[in-house]
């Protein structure tokens, strides 16, 4: 058989879990390859979630979710500087509006302490208002100082780029169609480009992870997509909302409609939780918006809805097991990192540790002595001092040209995003890396210029530049007159 690629381990899926696994694999003397069916990494659940690094008090004690949440939180603290992660360690509150909810909050505290979460504390209503003066109807709250918020897109890209820096490879626009087996053992991955020869596969395919598992012969679990809708507000009204992460008292189905800041100063409300069969439907609904608004208004009655920046929705991969589905399967050479819903983002580096350690018990590859854990230092132009900005512009005048006025993104940053180790090739992939197009105008001002820069840097006609997934063309050639 002819192979178009060969690797010792193939990771299927380019979300935060898949890229974290790829980075963990790159610590070993092996050939690691990640395939992603979309045009970029971070296109599934990683693209639309609450972006919270949870403390670890919610999941049942002893579960994968509980153990790997706490470990993942620790790892993000360790990885923050090496990978240039955009994190704000601002802590979280679970607020109670009556005595019954306060009793539930105390149960969360006890569970969190059993899970190994440090610093948990019950706050009085007065102490809550000191932290969040805009909240109403609060009788108390659980304070978790180890929680934070992260920019998940660049975190995913950073994991991928660190892996590539250490010899791994990322193939985008490469869909897994099936598997080749020899004597019942994984021997290859089928794609539209051809077959990738491999000995091991790690399935990190998000809401499609059960589909991929069945293609390999593993039918031990199923995935149900659960949609969560959000409303994001402009930065100008953040002082009328919250300073940190504010959860309501959770239900059995969901952590509830929260009110939360982001690393960039916006505030969002959401998500709701609605199960569905469609694995691609990320539409927002009038009913969903009403549900989110009604719930958030219990804590902040006067929501500045006229300052809504955008609405969006994401899908969570809910497994039939009720927990993450991890590690070795009954199919030789096939490993799962599936069913990754909340707290999957927080758990990602710990999931990577767990799955790769499980794989190495069988594969026994040696660790490298020259693994490079850190990426080159970088800092957004917007967050630089005036002196730092002037110094950068002296080195490269492209940093003196602001392309996105809303978020103060320069042409130099866009060029850097295009030519990075896992570079941007579409307008949306530029936006996810450096926020060009994420401000109040939502790209209506800078979008055409970003497209022209992509065309110039990649050496392609602007008519070949697309917005994002699905061949979303932005420009067409004008038909020539006959």
CSV table of C-alpha atoms in Angstrom, one decimal:
chain,number,residue,atom,x,y,z
A,1,UNK,CA,0.0,0.0,0.0
A,2,UNK,CA,1.2,3.5,-0.8
A,3,UNK,CA,1.1,6.0,2.1
A,4,UNK,CA,1.2,9.7,1.8
A,5,UNK,CA,2.4,10.2,5.4
A,6,UNK,CA,3.9,8.0,8.1
A,7,UNK,CA,3.8,8.6,11.9
A,8,UNK,CA,4.1,6.6,15.1
A,9,UNK,CA,1.1,8.3,16.6
A,10,UNK,CA,-1.8,10.1,14.9
A,11,UNK,CA,-4.1,12.4,16.9
A,12,UNK,CA,-7.5,12.9,15.4
A,13,UNK,CA,-8.9,16.3,16.2
A,14,UNK,CA,-7.4,19.8,16.6
A,15,UNK,CA,-9.1,21.2,19.6
A,16,UNK,CA,-7.5,22.1,22.9
A,17,UNK,CA,-7.4,18.4,24.0
A,18,UNK,CA,-5.9,17.2,20.7
A,19,UNK,CA,-3.3,19.9,20.5
A,20,UNK,CA,-2.4,19.4,24.2
A,21,UNK,CA,-1.9,15.6,23.5
A,22,UNK,CA,0.2,16.4,20.5
A,23,UNK,CA,2.5,18.6,22.6
A,24,UNK,CA,2.8,15.9,25.2
A,25,UNK,CA,3.7,13.3,22.5
A,26,UNK,CA,6.4,15.7,21.2
A,27,UNK,CA,8.3,15.1,24.5
A,28,UNK,CA,9.1,11.6,23.2
A,29,UNK,CA,11.3,10.2,20.5
A,30,UNK,CA,8.6,9.5,18.0
A,31,UNK,CA,6.8,10.9,15.0
A,32,UNK,CA,3.6,12.6,16.1
A,33,UNK,CA,1.0,13.9,13.6
A,34,UNK,CA,-2.3,15.6,14.2
A,35,UNK,CA,-5.1,15.7,11.6
A,36,UNK,CA,-8.0,18.2,11.7
A,37,UNK,CA,-10.8,18.2,9.2
A,38,UNK,CA,-11.4,21.9,9.4
A,39,UNK,CA,-9.2,24.7,7.9
A,40,UNK,CA,-7.8,25.5,11.4
A,41,UNK,CA,-7.3,24.2,14.9
A,42,UNK,CA,-9.7,25.3,17.7
A,43,UNK,CA,-12.8,25.0,15.4
A,44,UNK,CA,-15.1,22.9,17.5
A,45,UNK,CA,-16.0,23.1,21.2
A,46,UNK,CA,-12.7,25.1,21.7
A,47,UNK,CA,-14.1,27.9,19.5
A,48,UNK,CA,-17.2,28.5,21.6
A,49,UNK,CA,-17.2,28.0,25.3
A,50,UNK,CA,-17.0,29.9,28.6
A,51,UNK,CA,-13.2,30.0,28.5
A,52,UNK,CA,-13.1,29.3,32.3
A,53,UNK,CA,-10.2,27.6,34.1
A,54,UNK,CA,-12.4,25.9,36.8
A,55,UNK,CA,-11.1,25.4,40.3
A,56,UNK,CA,-12.5,21.8,40.5
A,57,UNK,CA,-15.3,21.8,43.1
A,58,UNK,CA,-18.2,20.8,40.8
A,59,UNK,CA,-17.4,17.3,39.5
A,60,UNK,CA,-18.1,14.2,41.5
A,61,UNK,CA,-15.1,13.2,43.7
A,62,UNK,CA,-13.0,10.4,42.2
A,63,UNK,CA,-14.2,11.0,38.6
A,64,UNK,CA,-11.9,11.8,35.7
A,65,UNK,CA,-13.5,15.2,35.6
A,66,UNK,CA,-12.7,16.0,39.3
A,67,UNK,CA,-9.1,14.6,39.3
A,68,UNK,CA,-8.1,16.0,35.9
A,69,UNK,CA,-9.7,19.4,36.5
A,70,UNK,CA,-7.6,20.0,39.6
A,71,UNK,CA,-4.4,18.7,37.9
A,72,UNK,CA,-5.2,20.7,34.8
A,73,UNK,CA,-5.6,23.9,36.8
A,74,UNK,CA,-2.2,23.3,38.3
A,75,UNK,CA,-0.7,22.7,34.9
A,76,UNK,CA,-2.1,25.9,33.4
A,77,UNK,CA,-0.4,27.8,36.2
A,78,UNK,CA,2.8,26.2,35.2
A,79,UNK,CA,2.4,26.5,31.4
A,80,UNK,CA,1.2,30.1,31.4
A,81,UNK,CA,4.6,31.8,30.9
A,82,UNK,CA,6.2,29.1,28.6
A,83,UNK,CA,3.3,29.1,26.2
A,84,UNK,CA,2.4,32.9,26.3
A,85,UNK,CA,-1.1,32.0,27.5
A,86,UNK,CA,-3.5,34.8,28.0
A,87,UNK,CA,-4.9,34.0,31.5
A,88,UNK,CA,-6.4,36.2,34.3
A,89,UNK,CA,-6.5,34.4,37.6
A,90,UNK,CA,-9.5,36.2,39.0
A,91,UNK,CA,-11.3,33.6,41.0
A,92,UNK,CA,-14.9,32.5,40.8
A,93,UNK,CA,-18.1,32.9,42.8
A,94,UNK,CA,-21.0,30.5,43.0
A,95,UNK,CA,-23.8,32.7,44.4
A,96,UNK,CA,-26.8,31.7,46.3
A,97,UNK,CA,-30.1,33.8,46.3
A,98,UNK,CA,-31.8,31.9,49.1
A,99,UNK,CA,-31.0,29.7,52.1
A,100,UNK,CA,-31.8,26.5,50.1
A,101,UNK,CA,-29.2,27.5,47.5
A,102,UNK,CA,-26.7,28.4,50.2
A,103,UNK,CA,-27.0,24.9,51.5
A,104,UNK,CA,-26.1,23.5,48.0
A,105,UNK,CA,-23.2,25.9,47.9
A,106,UNK,CA,-21.9,24.5,51.1
A,107,UNK,CA,-22.1,21.0,49.6
A,108,UNK,CA,-20.0,22.3,46.7
A,109,UNK,CA,-17.4,23.5,49.2
A,110,UNK,CA,-17.2,20.1,50.8
A,111,UNK,CA,-17.0,18.4,47.4
A,112,UNK,CA,-14.3,20.7,46.3
A,113,UNK,CA,-12.2,20.2,49.4
A,114,UNK,CA,-12.6,16.4,48.9
A,115,UNK,CA,-11.4,17.0,45.3
A,116,UNK,CA,-8.3,18.8,46.6
A,117,UNK,CA,-9.2,22.3,45.7
A,118,UNK,CA,-7.4,24.8,47.9
A,119,UNK,CA,-8.7,28.1,49.4
A,120,UNK,CA,-12.4,27.6,49.1
A,121,UNK,CA,-14.4,29.9,51.3
A,122,UNK,CA,-18.1,30.8,52.0
A,123,UNK,CA,-18.6,34.5,51.7
A,124,UNK,CA,-21.4,36.6,53.3
A,125,UNK,CA,-23.6,38.8,51.2
A,126,UNK,CA,-21.5,41.8,52.2
A,127,UNK,CA,-18.3,40.1,51.2
A,128,UNK,CA,-19.8,39.2,47.8
A,129,UNK,CA,-20.9,42.8,47.2
A,130,UNK,CA,-17.3,43.9,47.9
A,131,UNK,CA,-16.2,41.8,45.0
A,132,UNK,CA,-19.2,42.2,42.8
A,133,UNK,CA,-21.2,45.4,43.7
A,134,UNK,CA,-23.6,45.1,40.8
A,135,UNK,CA,-25.1,41.7,41.9
A,136,UNK,CA,-28.6,41.7,43.4
A,137,UNK,CA,-30.5,39.3,45.6
A,138,UNK,CA,-27.4,37.4,46.9
A,139,UNK,CA,-27.3,35.9,50.4
A,140,UNK,CA,-23.9,34.3,50.1
A,141,UNK,CA,-21.4,32.6,47.8
A,142,UNK,CA,-18.6,30.1,47.4
A,143,UNK,CA,-15.3,31.8,46.6
A,144,UNK,CA,-12.7,29.8,44.6
A,145,UNK,CA,-9.5,31.8,44.3
A,146,UNK,CA,-7.7,29.4,42.0
A,147,UNK,CA,-10.2,29.8,39.1
A,148,UNK,CA,-9.4,32.0,36.1
A,149,UNK,CA,-10.3,32.9,32.5
A,150,UNK,CA,-8.2,32.1,29.4
A,151,UNK,CA,-8.2,33.0,25.7
A,152,UNK,CA,-8.8,29.4,24.4
A,153,UNK,CA,-8.0,30.0,20.7
A,154,UNK,CA,-4.4,31.1,21.3
A,155,UNK,CA,-4.0,28.5,24.0
A,156,UNK,CA,-4.9,25.8,21.4
A,157,UNK,CA,-2.6,27.3,18.8
A,158,UNK,CA,0.2,27.5,21.4
A,159,UNK,CA,0.0,23.8,22.3
A,160,UNK,CA,0.1,23.0,18.6
A,161,UNK,CA,3.0,25.3,17.8
A,162,UNK,CA,5.0,24.0,20.8
A,163,UNK,CA,4.5,20.5,19.4
A,164,UNK,CA,5.6,21.5,15.9
A,165,UNK,CA,8.6,23.3,17.4
A,166,UNK,CA,9.5,19.9,18.8
A,167,UNK,CA,9.1,18.0,15.6
A,168,UNK,CA,5.4,17.1,15.5
A,169,UNK,CA,3.2,17.9,12.4
A,170,UNK,CA,-0.3,19.4,12.0
A,171,UNK,CA,-2.4,18.7,8.9
A,172,UNK,CA,-5.5,20.8,8.5
A,173,UNK,CA,-8.3,20.1,6.0
A,174,UNK,CA,-7.6,16.4,6.6
A,175,UNK,CA,-10.6,14.4,7.6
A,176,UNK,CA,-10.4,10.9,9.1
A,177,UNK,CA,-12.6,8.6,7.0
A,178,UNK,CA,-11.6,5.2,8.5
A,179,UNK,CA,-8.8,3.0,9.7
A,180,UNK,CA,-6.6,0.3,8.2
A,181,UNK,CA,-6.0,-2.7,10.4
A,182,UNK,CA,-3.6,-5.6,10.1
A,183,UNK,CA,-4.6,-8.7,12.2
A,184,UNK,CA,-7.0,-6.5,14.2
A,185,UNK,CA,-4.3,-3.9,15.1
A,186,UNK,CA,-4.4,-0.3,13.9
A,187,UNK,CA,-2.0,0.1,10.9
A,188,UNK,CA,-3.2,3.3,9.2
A,189,UNK,CA,-5.7,6.2,9.0
A,190,UNK,CA,-7.7,6.8,5.9
A,191,UNK,CA,-8.1,10.4,4.7
A,192,UNK,CA,-9.2,12.0,1.4
A,193,UNK,CA,-5.5,12.7,0.7
A,194,UNK,CA,-4.6,9.1,1.2
A,195,UNK,CA,-3.6,6.7,4.0
A,196,UNK,CA,-1.4,7.7,6.9
A,197,UNK,CA,0.7,4.7,8.1
A,198,UNK,CA,0.7,4.6,11.9
A,199,UNK,CA,0.9,2.2,14.9
A,200,UNK,CA,-1.2,4.2,17.3
A,201,UNK,CA,-4.2,6.6,17.1
A,202,UNK,CA,-5.6,9.0,19.8
A,203,UNK,CA,-9.2,10.0,19.2
A,204,UNK,CA,-9.8,13.6,20.3
A,205,UNK,CA,-12.5,14.3,17.8
A,206,UNK,CA,-15.0,16.2,20.1
A,207,UNK,CA,-18.6,15.8,19.2
A,208,UNK,CA,-17.6,13.3,16.5
A,209,UNK,CA,-15.4,11.2,18.9
A,210,UNK,CA,-18.0,8.4,19.1
A,211,UNK,CA,-18.2,8.3,15.2
A,212,UNK,CA,-14.4,8.0,15.0
A,213,UNK,CA,-14.4,5.3,17.7
A,214,UNK,CA,-17.0,3.3,15.8
A,215,UNK,CA,-14.9,3.5,12.6
A,216,UNK,CA,-12.1,1.9,14.6
A,217,UNK,CA,-14.4,-0.8,16.1
A,218,UNK,CA,-15.0,0.8,19.6
A,219,UNK,CA,-18.7,1.0,20.4
A,220,UNK,CA,-18.4,1.4,24.2
A,221,UNK,CA,-19.9,5.0,24.3
A,222,UNK,CA,-22.0,7.5,22.5
A,223,UNK,CA,-21.8,11.3,22.3
A,224,UNK,CA,-24.8,13.6,22.5
A,225,UNK,CA,-24.2,17.2,21.4
A,226,UNK,CA,-25.4,19.8,23.9
A,227,UNK,CA,-25.8,23.3,22.6
A,228,UNK,CA,-24.9,26.3,24.8
A,229,UNK,CA,-25.8,29.9,23.7
A,230,UNK,CA,-24.1,33.1,24.8
A,231,UNK,CA,-24.5,36.9,24.6
A,232,UNK,CA,-21.3,39.0,24.6
A,233,UNK,CA,-21.4,42.7,25.6
A,234,UNK,CA,-19.2,45.6,24.5
A,235,UNK,CA,-16.3,46.5,26.8
A,236,UNK,CA,-17.8,49.9,27.5
A,237,UNK,CA,-20.4,48.4,29.8
A,238,UNK,CA,-18.2,46.0,31.8
A,239,UNK,CA,-18.3,48.3,34.9
A,240,UNK,CA,-22.1,47.8,35.0
A,241,UNK,CA,-21.8,44.0,35.0
A,242,UNK,CA,-19.1,41.8,36.8
A,243,UNK,CA,-15.4,41.9,37.5
A,244,UNK,CA,-14.9,38.1,37.6
A,245,UNK,CA,-16.6,34.8,37.2
A,246,UNK,CA,-20.1,34.5,38.7
A,247,UNK,CA,-22.0,31.2,38.6
A,248,UNK,CA,-25.5,30.7,39.9
A,249,UNK,CA,-26.1,27.6,42.1
A,250,UNK,CA,-25.8,24.7,39.6
A,251,UNK,CA,-28.3,22.2,38.6
A,252,UNK,CA,-27.8,18.5,37.7
A,253,UNK,CA,-27.7,19.3,34.0
A,254,UNK,CA,-25.6,22.4,33.9
A,255,UNK,CA,-23.5,24.9,35.9
A,256,UNK,CA,-26.2,27.4,35.0
A,257,UNK,CA,-26.3,30.7,33.2
A,258,UNK,CA,-23.2,32.5,34.4
A,259,UNK,CA,-22.0,36.1,34.1
A,260,UNK,CA,-18.3,36.3,33.3
A,261,UNK,CA,-15.6,38.6,32.2
A,262,UNK,CA,-13.1,37.6,29.5
A,263,UNK,CA,-9.3,38.1,29.3
A,264,UNK,CA,-10.0,41.1,27.0
A,265,UNK,CA,-12.5,43.0,29.2
A,266,UNK,CA,-15.8,42.0,27.6
A,267,UNK,CA,-18.5,40.3,29.7
A,268,UNK,CA,-20.8,37.6,28.5
A,269,UNK,CA,-23.9,35.8,29.8
A,270,UNK,CA,-24.7,32.1,29.2
A,271,UNK,CA,-24.6,29.3,28.3
A,272,UNK,CA,-27.9,27.5,28.5
A,273,UNK,CA,-27.9,23.7,27.9
A,274,UNK,CA,-30.1,22.1,25.2
A,275,UNK,CA,-29.5,18.5,23.9
A,276,UNK,CA,-29.8,18.0,20.2
A,277,UNK,CA,-29.0,15.4,17.5
A,278,UNK,CA,-27.3,17.8,15.0
A,279,UNK,CA,-23.5,17.8,15.5
A,280,UNK,CA,-23.1,21.0,13.4
A,281,UNK,CA,-26.0,23.3,14.4
A,282,UNK,CA,-24.5,26.2,16.2
A,283,UNK,CA,-27.3,28.6,15.5
A,284,UNK,CA,-28.7,30.9,18.2
A,285,UNK,CA,-32.4,31.1,18.9
A,286,UNK,CA,-34.8,33.7,20.2
A,287,UNK,CA,-36.0,31.3,22.8
A,288,UNK,CA,-32.4,30.6,23.9
A,289,UNK,CA,-31.6,34.4,24.1
A,290,UNK,CA,-34.7,34.9,26.3
A,291,UNK,CA,-33.7,32.1,28.6
A,292,UNK,CA,-30.2,33.5,29.1
A,293,UNK,CA,-31.4,37.0,29.6
A,294,UNK,CA,-34.1,36.0,32.1
A,295,UNK,CA,-31.7,33.9,34.2
A,296,UNK,CA,-28.9,36.6,34.2
A,297,UNK,CA,-31.4,39.3,35.2
A,298,UNK,CA,-32.0,37.4,38.5
A,299,UNK,CA,-28.5,38.6,39.5
A,300,UNK,CA,-28.2,41.8,37.4
A,301,UNK,CA,-31.7,43.1,36.6
A,302,UNK,CA,-30.6,46.0,34.4
A,303,UNK,CA,-28.6,44.2,31.8
A,304,UNK,CA,-27.3,46.7,29.1
A,305,UNK,CA,-28.8,44.7,26.2
A,306,UNK,CA,-28.5,47.7,23.9
A,307,UNK,CA,-24.7,47.2,24.1
A,308,UNK,CA,-24.7,43.6,22.9
A,309,UNK,CA,-21.7,42.9,20.7
A,310,UNK,CA,-22.6,39.5,19.3
A,311,UNK,CA,-24.4,36.2,20.1
A,312,UNK,CA,-23.0,32.8,19.5
A,313,UNK,CA,-23.4,29.1,20.4
A,314,UNK,CA,-21.1,26.2,20.9
A,315,UNK,CA,-21.5,22.4,21.3
A,316,UNK,CA,-20.4,20.2,24.2
A,317,UNK,CA,-19.6,16.5,23.7
A,318,UNK,CA,-21.7,14.8,26.4
A,319,UNK,CA,-20.8,11.1,26.8
A,320,UNK,CA,-23.1,8.3,27.7
A,321,UNK,CA,-20.8,7.4,30.5
A,322,UNK,CA,-21.3,10.7,32.4
A,323,UNK,CA,-17.5,11.2,32.5
A,324,UNK,CA,-14.5,11.7,30.2
A,325,UNK,CA,-13.8,8.6,28.1
A,326,UNK,CA,-10.0,8.2,28.3
A,327,UNK,CA,-7.2,5.8,27.4
A,328,UNK,CA,-6.8,2.3,26.0
A,329,UNK,CA,-9.7,0.6,24.2
A,330,UNK,CA,-10.4,-2.9,23.2
A,331,UNK,CA,-9.0,-2.1,19.7
A,332,UNK,CA,-5.2,-2.6,19.8
A,333,UNK,CA,-3.4,0.7,19.0
A,334,UNK,CA,-6.5,2.9,19.5
A,335,UNK,CA,-6.9,5.3,22.4
A,336,UNK,CA,-9.7,7.7,23.4
A,337,UNK,CA,-9.8,11.3,24.7
A,338,UNK,CA,-13.5,11.6,24.2
A,339,UNK,CA,-16.6,13.0,25.9
A,340,UNK,CA,-14.7,16.1,26.8
A,341,UNK,CA,-17.3,18.6,28.1
A,342,UNK,CA,-16.8,21.0,31.0
A,343,UNK,CA,-14.3,21.0,32.7
A,344,UNK,CA,-12.6,19.8,29.6
A,345,UNK,CA,-10.8,23.1,28.8
A,346,UNK,CA,-9.3,23.2,32.2
A,347,UNK,CA,-8.5,19.5,32.2
A,348,UNK,CA,-6.8,19.5,28.7
A,349,UNK,CA,-3.2,19.4,29.7
A,350,UNK,CA,-4.0,16.8,32.4
A,351,UNK,CA,-5.9,14.7,29.9
A,352,UNK,CA,-2.9,14.8,27.7
A,353,UNK,CA,-0.7,13.6,30.5
A,354,UNK,CA,-3.1,10.8,31.4
A,355,UNK,CA,-3.6,9.5,27.8
A,356,UNK,CA,0.0,9.7,26.7
A,357,UNK,CA,1.2,8.0,29.9
A,358,UNK,CA,-1.4,5.2,29.2
A,359,UNK,CA,-0.1,4.9,25.6
A,360,UNK,CA,3.5,4.8,26.7
A,361,UNK,CA,2.8,1.8,28.9
A,362,UNK,CA,2.4,-0.1,25.7
A,363,UNK,CA,4.5,1.9,23.2
A,364,UNK,CA,7.5,2.5,25.5
A,365,UNK,CA,9.0,5.4,23.5
A,366,UNK,CA,11.9,7.1,25.2
A,367,UNK,CA,11.6,10.7,26.4
A,368,UNK,CA,13.7,13.4,24.6
A,369,UNK,CA,16.5,15.2,26.4
A,370,UNK,CA,16.2,18.2,24.1
A,371,UNK,CA,12.4,19.0,24.4
A,372,UNK,CA,11.8,22.8,24.2
A,373,UNK,CA,8.8,23.6,26.5
A,374,UNK,CA,8.7,27.4,25.8
A,375,UNK,CA,7.7,29.4,22.8
A,376,UNK,CA,9.4,32.7,21.8
A,377,UNK,CA,8.0,35.5,24.0
A,378,UNK,CA,5.3,37.6,22.5
A,379,UNK,CA,3.0,40.4,23.7
A,380,UNK,CA,0.0,42.0,22.0
A,381,UNK,CA,0.8,45.4,20.7
A,382,UNK,CA,-2.3,46.8,22.6
A,383,UNK,CA,-0.7,45.7,25.9
A,384,UNK,CA,2.7,47.1,25.3
A,385,UNK,CA,4.1,50.2,26.9
A,386,UNK,CA,4.7,53.2,24.7
A,387,UNK,CA,8.4,52.6,24.9
A,388,UNK,CA,7.9,48.9,23.8
A,389,UNK,CA,5.7,50.0,20.9
A,390,UNK,CA,8.2,52.5,19.7
A,391,UNK,CA,11.1,50.0,19.9
A,392,UNK,CA,9.1,47.4,17.9
A,393,UNK,CA,8.1,49.9,15.2
A,394,UNK,CA,11.8,50.9,14.8
A,395,UNK,CA,12.6,47.2,14.1
A,396,UNK,CA,9.6,46.7,11.7
A,397,UNK,CA,7.4,49.5,10.5
A,398,UNK,CA,4.5,47.1,9.9
A,399,UNK,CA,3.8,47.4,13.7
A,400,UNK,CA,3.2,51.1,13.3
A,401,UNK,CA,0.2,50.4,11.0
A,402,UNK,CA,-3.0,49.7,12.9
A,403,UNK,CA,-5.3,47.5,10.8
A,404,UNK,CA,-8.0,46.8,13.4
A,405,UNK,CA,-8.9,50.0,15.1
A,406,UNK,CA,-11.4,48.4,17.6
A,407,UNK,CA,-8.8,46.1,19.1
A,408,UNK,CA,-5.6,48.0,18.1
A,409,UNK,CA,-4.2,45.1,16.0
A,410,UNK,CA,-1.3,46.0,13.8
A,411,UNK,CA,-0.3,44.7,10.4
A,412,UNK,CA,2.9,43.3,11.9
A,413,UNK,CA,0.8,41.1,14.3
A,414,UNK,CA,-1.3,39.8,11.4
A,415,UNK,CA,1.8,38.9,9.3
A,416,UNK,CA,3.2,37.1,12.4
A,417,UNK,CA,0.0,35.2,12.7
A,418,UNK,CA,0.1,34.1,9.1
A,419,UNK,CA,3.7,33.0,9.2
A,420,UNK,CA,3.7,31.3,12.7
A,421,UNK,CA,4.4,27.5,13.0
A,422,UNK,CA,0.7,26.8,12.7
A,423,UNK,CA,-0.2,29.8,10.6
A,424,UNK,CA,-3.5,31.5,9.9
A,425,UNK,CA,-4.8,31.1,6.3
A,426,UNK,CA,-8.3,32.6,6.6
A,427,UNK,CA,-9.8,35.8,7.9
A,428,UNK,CA,-11.3,34.0,10.8
A,429,UNK,CA,-8.1,32.2,11.7
A,430,UNK,CA,-6.4,35.6,11.9
A,431,UNK,CA,-9.2,36.9,14.1
A,432,UNK,CA,-8.8,34.0,16.5
A,433,UNK,CA,-5.0,34.5,16.8
A,434,UNK,CA,-4.8,38.3,17.2
A,435,UNK,CA,-8.4,39.6,17.5
A,436,UNK,CA,-8.6,41.6,14.3
A,437,UNK,CA,-12.3,41.8,13.7
A,438,UNK,CA,-13.5,41.0,17.3
A,439,UNK,CA,-14.4,44.6,18.2
A,440,UNK,CA,-17.6,46.6,17.9
A,441,UNK,CA,-17.5,46.7,14.1
A,442,UNK,CA,-17.0,42.9,13.9
A,443,UNK,CA,-14.5,43.2,11.1
A,444,UNK,CA,-16.5,45.5,8.8
A,445,UNK,CA,-13.6,48.0,8.8
A,446,UNK,CA,-10.5,45.7,8.9
A,447,UNK,CA,-11.8,42.6,7.2
A,448,UNK,CA,-11.0,43.6,3.6
A,449,UNK,CA,-7.5,44.7,4.6
A,450,UNK,CA,-6.9,41.5,6.5
A,451,UNK,CA,-7.9,39.5,3.3
A,452,UNK,CA,-5.5,41.5,1.2
A,453,UNK,CA,-2.7,40.9,3.7
A,454,UNK,CA,-3.4,37.2,3.7
A,455,UNK,CA,-3.4,37.1,-0.1
A,456,UNK,CA,-0.1,39.0,-0.2
A,457,UNK,CA,1.7,36.9,2.4
A,458,UNK,CA,0.5,33.6,1.0
A,459,UNK,CA,1.1,34.6,-2.6
A,460,UNK,CA,-2.5,33.9,-3.7
A,461,UNK,CA,-5.2,35.9,-5.5
A,462,UNK,CA,-7.5,37.7,-3.0
A,463,UNK,CA,-10.4,35.7,-4.6
A,464,UNK,CA,-8.9,32.6,-3.0
A,465,UNK,CA,-9.0,34.0,0.5
A,466,UNK,CA,-12.0,32.8,2.5
A,467,UNK,CA,-13.6,33.9,5.7
A,468,UNK,CA,-13.5,30.5,7.4
A,469,UNK,CA,-15.0,27.1,7.1
A,470,UNK,CA,-17.0,25.7,4.2
A,471,UNK,CA,-15.2,27.6,1.5
A,472,UNK,CA,-16.8,30.9,2.6
A,473,UNK,CA,-15.6,33.0,-0.3
A,474,UNK,CA,-15.3,36.8,0.2
A,475,UNK,CA,-14.6,37.9,-3.3
A,476,UNK,CA,-15.3,36.7,-6.8
A,477,UNK,CA,-13.6,37.5,-10.1
A,478,UNK,CA,-15.7,39.8,-12.3
A,479,UNK,CA,-16.9,37.9,-15.4
A,480,UNK,CA,-15.2,39.1,-18.5
A,481,UNK,CA,-17.3,40.4,-21.3
A,482,UNK,CA,-17.2,38.3,-24.4
